[in-house]
Short mmCIF file of C-alpha atoms in Angstrom, two decimals:
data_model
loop_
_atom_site.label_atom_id
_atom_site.label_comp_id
_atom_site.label_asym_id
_atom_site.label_seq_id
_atom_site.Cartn_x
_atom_site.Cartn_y
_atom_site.Cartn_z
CA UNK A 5 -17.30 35.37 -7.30
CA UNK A 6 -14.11 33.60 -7.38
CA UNK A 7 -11.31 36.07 -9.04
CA UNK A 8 -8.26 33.45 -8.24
CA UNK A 9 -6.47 33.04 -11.65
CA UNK A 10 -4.57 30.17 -13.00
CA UNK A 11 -2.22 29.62 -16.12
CA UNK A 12 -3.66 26.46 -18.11
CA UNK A 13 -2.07 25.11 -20.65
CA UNK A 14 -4.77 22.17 -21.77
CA UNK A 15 -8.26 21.99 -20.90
CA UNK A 16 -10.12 18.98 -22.30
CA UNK A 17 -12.22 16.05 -21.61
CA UNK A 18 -10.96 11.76 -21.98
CA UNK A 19 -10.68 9.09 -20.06
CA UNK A 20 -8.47 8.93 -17.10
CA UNK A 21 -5.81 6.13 -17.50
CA UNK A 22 -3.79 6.45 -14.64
CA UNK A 23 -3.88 4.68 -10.75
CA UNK A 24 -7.06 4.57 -8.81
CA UNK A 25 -9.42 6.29 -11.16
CA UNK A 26 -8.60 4.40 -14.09
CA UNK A 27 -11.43 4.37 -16.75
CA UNK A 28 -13.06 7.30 -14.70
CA UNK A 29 -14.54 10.26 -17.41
CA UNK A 30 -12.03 12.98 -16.95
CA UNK A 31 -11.97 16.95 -17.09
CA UNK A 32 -8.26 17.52 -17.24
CA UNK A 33 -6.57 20.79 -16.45
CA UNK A 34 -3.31 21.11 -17.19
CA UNK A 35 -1.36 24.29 -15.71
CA UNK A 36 1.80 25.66 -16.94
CA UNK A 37 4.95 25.71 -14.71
CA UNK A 38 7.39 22.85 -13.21
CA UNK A 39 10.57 23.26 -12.70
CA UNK A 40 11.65 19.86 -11.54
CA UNK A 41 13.16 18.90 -14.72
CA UNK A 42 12.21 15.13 -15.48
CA UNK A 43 14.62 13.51 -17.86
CA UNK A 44 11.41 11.47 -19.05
CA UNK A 45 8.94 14.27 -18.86
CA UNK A 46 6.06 13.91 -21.75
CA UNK A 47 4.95 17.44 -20.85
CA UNK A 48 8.06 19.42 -21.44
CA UNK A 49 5.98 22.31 -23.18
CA UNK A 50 4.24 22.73 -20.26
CA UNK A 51 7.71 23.80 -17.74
CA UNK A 52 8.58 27.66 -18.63
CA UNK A 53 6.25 30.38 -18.33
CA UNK A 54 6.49 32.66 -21.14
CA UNK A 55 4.72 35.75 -21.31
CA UNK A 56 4.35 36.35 -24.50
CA UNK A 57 2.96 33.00 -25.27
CA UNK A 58 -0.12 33.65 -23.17
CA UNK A 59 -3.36 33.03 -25.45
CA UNK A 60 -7.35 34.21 -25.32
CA UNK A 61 -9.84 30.74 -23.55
CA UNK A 62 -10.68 30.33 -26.96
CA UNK A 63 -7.41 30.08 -28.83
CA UNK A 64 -6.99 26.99 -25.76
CA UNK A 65 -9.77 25.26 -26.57
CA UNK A 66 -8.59 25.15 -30.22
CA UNK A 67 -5.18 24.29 -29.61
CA UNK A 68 -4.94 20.79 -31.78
CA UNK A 69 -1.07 20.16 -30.36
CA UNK A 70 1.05 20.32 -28.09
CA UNK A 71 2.10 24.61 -27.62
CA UNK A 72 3.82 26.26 -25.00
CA UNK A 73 1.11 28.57 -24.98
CA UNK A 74 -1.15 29.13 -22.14
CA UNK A 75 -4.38 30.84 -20.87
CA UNK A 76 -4.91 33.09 -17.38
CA UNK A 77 -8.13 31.87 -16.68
CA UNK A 78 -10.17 32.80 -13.03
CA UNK A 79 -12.29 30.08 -11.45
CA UNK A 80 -15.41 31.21 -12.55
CA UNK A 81 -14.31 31.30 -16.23
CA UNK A 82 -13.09 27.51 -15.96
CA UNK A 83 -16.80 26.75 -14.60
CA UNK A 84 -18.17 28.57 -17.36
CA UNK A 85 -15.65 26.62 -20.07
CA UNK A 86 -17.14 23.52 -18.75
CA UNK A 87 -20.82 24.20 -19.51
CA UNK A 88 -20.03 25.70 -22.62
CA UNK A 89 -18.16 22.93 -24.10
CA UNK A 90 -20.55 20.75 -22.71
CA UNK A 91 -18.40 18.16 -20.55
CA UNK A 92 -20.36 15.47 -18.99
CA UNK A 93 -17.36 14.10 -16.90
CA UNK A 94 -17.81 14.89 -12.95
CA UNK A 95 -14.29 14.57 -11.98
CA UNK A 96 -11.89 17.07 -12.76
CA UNK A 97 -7.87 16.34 -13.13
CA UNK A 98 -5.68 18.85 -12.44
CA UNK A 99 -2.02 18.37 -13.75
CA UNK A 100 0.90 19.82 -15.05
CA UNK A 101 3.38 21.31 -15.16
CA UNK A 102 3.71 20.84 -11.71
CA UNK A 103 0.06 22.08 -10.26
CA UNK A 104 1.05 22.65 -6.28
CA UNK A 105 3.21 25.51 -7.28
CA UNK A 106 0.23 27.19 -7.01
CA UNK A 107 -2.82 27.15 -4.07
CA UNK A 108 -5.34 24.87 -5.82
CA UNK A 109 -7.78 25.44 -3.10
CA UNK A 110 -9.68 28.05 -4.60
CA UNK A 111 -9.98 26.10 -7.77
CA UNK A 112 -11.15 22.89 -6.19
CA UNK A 113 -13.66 24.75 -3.92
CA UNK A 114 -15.38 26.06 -7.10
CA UNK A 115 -15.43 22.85 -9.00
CA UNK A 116 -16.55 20.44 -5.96
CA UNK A 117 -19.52 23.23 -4.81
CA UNK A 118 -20.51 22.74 -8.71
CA UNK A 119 -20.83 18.91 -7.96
CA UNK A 120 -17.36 17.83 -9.29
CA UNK A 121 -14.73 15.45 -7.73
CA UNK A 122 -10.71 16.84 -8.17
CA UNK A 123 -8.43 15.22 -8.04
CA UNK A 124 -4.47 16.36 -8.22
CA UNK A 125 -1.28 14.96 -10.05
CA UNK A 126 1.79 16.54 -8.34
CA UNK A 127 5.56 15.55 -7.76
CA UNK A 128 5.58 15.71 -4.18
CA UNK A 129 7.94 18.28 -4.22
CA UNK A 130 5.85 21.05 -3.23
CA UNK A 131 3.17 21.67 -0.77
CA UNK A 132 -0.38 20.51 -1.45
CA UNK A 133 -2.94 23.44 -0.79
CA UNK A 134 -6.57 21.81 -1.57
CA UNK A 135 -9.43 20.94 -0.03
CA UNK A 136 -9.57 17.86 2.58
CA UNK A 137 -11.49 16.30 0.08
CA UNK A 138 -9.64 16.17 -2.78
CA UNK A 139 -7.65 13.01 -4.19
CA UNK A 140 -4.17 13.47 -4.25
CA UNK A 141 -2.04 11.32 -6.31
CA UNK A 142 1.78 11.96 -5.68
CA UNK A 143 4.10 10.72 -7.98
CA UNK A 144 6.89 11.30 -6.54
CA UNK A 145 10.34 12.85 -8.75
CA UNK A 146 13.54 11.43 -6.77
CA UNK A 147 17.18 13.19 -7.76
CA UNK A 148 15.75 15.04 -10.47
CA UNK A 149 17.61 17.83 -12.50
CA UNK A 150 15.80 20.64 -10.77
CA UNK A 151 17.24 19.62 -7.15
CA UNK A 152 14.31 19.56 -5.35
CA UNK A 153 13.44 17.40 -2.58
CA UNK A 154 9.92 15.29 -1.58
CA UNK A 155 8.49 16.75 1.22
CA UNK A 156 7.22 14.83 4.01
CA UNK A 157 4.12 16.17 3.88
CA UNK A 158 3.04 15.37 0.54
CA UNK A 159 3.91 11.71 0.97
CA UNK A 160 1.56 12.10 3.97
CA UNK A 161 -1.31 13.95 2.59
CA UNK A 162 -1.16 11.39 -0.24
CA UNK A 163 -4.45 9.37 -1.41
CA UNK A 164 -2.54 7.51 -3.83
CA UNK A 165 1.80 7.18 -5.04
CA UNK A 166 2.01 6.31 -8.52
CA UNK A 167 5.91 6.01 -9.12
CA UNK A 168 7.33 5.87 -12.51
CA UNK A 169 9.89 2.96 -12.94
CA UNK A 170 12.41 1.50 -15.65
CA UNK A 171 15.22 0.36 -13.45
CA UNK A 172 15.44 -1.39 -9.66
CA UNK A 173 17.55 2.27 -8.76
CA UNK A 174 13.55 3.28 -9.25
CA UNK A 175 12.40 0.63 -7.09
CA UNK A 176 15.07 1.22 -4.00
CA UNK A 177 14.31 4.86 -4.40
CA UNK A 178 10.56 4.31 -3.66
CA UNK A 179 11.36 1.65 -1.12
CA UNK A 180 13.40 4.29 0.81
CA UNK A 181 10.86 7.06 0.56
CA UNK A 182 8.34 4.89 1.93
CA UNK A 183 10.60 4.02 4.67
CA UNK A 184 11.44 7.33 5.47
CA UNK A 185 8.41 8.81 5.68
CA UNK A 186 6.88 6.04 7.08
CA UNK A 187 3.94 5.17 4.52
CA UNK A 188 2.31 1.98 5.13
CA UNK A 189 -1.21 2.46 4.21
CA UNK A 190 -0.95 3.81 1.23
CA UNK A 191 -1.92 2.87 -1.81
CA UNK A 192 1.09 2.15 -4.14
CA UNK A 193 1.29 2.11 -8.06
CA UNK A 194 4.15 1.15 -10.28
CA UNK A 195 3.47 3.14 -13.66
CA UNK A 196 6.38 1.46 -16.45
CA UNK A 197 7.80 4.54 -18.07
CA UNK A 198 7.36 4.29 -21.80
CA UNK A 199 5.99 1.41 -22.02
CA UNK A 200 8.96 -0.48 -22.65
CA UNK A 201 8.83 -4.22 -22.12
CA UNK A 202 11.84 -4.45 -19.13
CA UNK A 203 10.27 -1.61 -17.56
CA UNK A 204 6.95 -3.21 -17.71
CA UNK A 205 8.44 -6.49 -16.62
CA UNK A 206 10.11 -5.39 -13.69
CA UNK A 207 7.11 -3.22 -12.29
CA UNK A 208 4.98 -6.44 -12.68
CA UNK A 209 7.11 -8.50 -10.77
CA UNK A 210 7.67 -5.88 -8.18
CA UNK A 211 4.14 -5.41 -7.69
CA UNK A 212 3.66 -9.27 -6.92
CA UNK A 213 7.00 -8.86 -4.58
CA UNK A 214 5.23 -5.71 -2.65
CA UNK A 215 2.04 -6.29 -3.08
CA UNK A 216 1.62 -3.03 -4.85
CA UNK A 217 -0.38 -2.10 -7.89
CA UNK A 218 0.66 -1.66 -11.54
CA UNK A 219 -0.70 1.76 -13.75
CA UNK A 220 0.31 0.98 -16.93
CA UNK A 221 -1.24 4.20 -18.60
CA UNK A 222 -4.41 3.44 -20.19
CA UNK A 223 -4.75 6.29 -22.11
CA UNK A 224 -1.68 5.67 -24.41
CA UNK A 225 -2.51 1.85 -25.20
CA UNK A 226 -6.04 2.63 -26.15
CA UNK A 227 -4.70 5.79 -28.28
CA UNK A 228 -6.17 8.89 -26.66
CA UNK A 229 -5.20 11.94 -25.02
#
């Protein structure tokens, strides 16, 4: 029995629309907590831990918007949430909030000895504690409001960088952080943030320029969570 707890703030099941496993049947769990403070940030609900907004596994499931609230589930109860809502996805998401705030080890031991693939969204600005086998997608948070840095390590242990652009001060950022920490391998997305048609331009053409790949968020076109 697994007793390792973690605060979730969405638990549900869609399509993944973002980098490698694009199209891929999705188990997303979203945990609550970042503190690096992006300006763009979709999932602002999900950045404070408050106490008093923590909720029963059942008042989660029913959430039908976005909350602040959360749920302190254990491993074991996530496995169980999964057969009793009946999922048929085998690959599991875990998000945020910023996720590697936390050891996610535990977690993605219990799903992958269950039969499920993980994979992890995170910032880069924290360690990554998983399993070797887990997909890590970094999308790295340069000169954000919460100061922190990208650690070396994460750009390292990194399956995937998806990096969020609207302006070239995006693009020189990532160029310099790939530099840096000498990534060459890599696979590299440009992910257009909003939408918007510039933004969408430029990571096109930049992506022909590098030879990189473009994410252009599934999910949102198509209209689903």
């Amino acid at each position: 029995m697994n007793l390792t707890n973690y605060k979730i703030n969405e638990f549900f099941q869609t399509i993944q629309g973002e980098g490698s496993y694009t199209g891929q049947p999705s188990i997303f769990i979203r945990l609550q907590g970042c503190p690096v403070a992006c300006s763009w940030c979709d999932t602002k609900h999900t950045w404070d831990i408050e106490p008093s907004l923590e909720i029963s596994a059942d008042k989660l499931l029913a959430k039908s918007a976005e909350t602040e609230q959360w749920s302190d589930l254990s491993v074991d109860q996530i496995l169980t949430l999964i057969v009793q809502q009946k999922f048929k996805a085998k690959h599991v998401v875990i998000t945020g909030g910023e996720p590697c705030m936390v050891d996610l080890t535990p977690l993605c031991q219990g799903l992958e000895q269950a039969g499920f693939s993980t994979q992890i969204e995170t910032s880069g600005t924290f360690e990554i504690r998983t399993t070797d086998s887990c997909w890590v997608t970094v999308s790295p948070k340069v000169n954000m409001r919460g100061g922190y840095e990208i650690l070396s390590s994460a750009m390292k242990r990194a399956n995937e960088i998806k990096h969020p652009v609207a302006t070239e001060q995006h693009i020189d950022d990532l160029k310099s952080l790939l530099l840096q920490h000498k990534v060459t391998t890599t696979p590299v997305y440009l992910q257009p943030i909003s939408q918007k048609q510039r933004a969408t331009e430029l990571a096109i053409a930049s992506c022909i320029e590098n030879d990189w790949r473009l994410s252009i968020q599934v999910h949102k076109y198509i209209g689903i969570e």
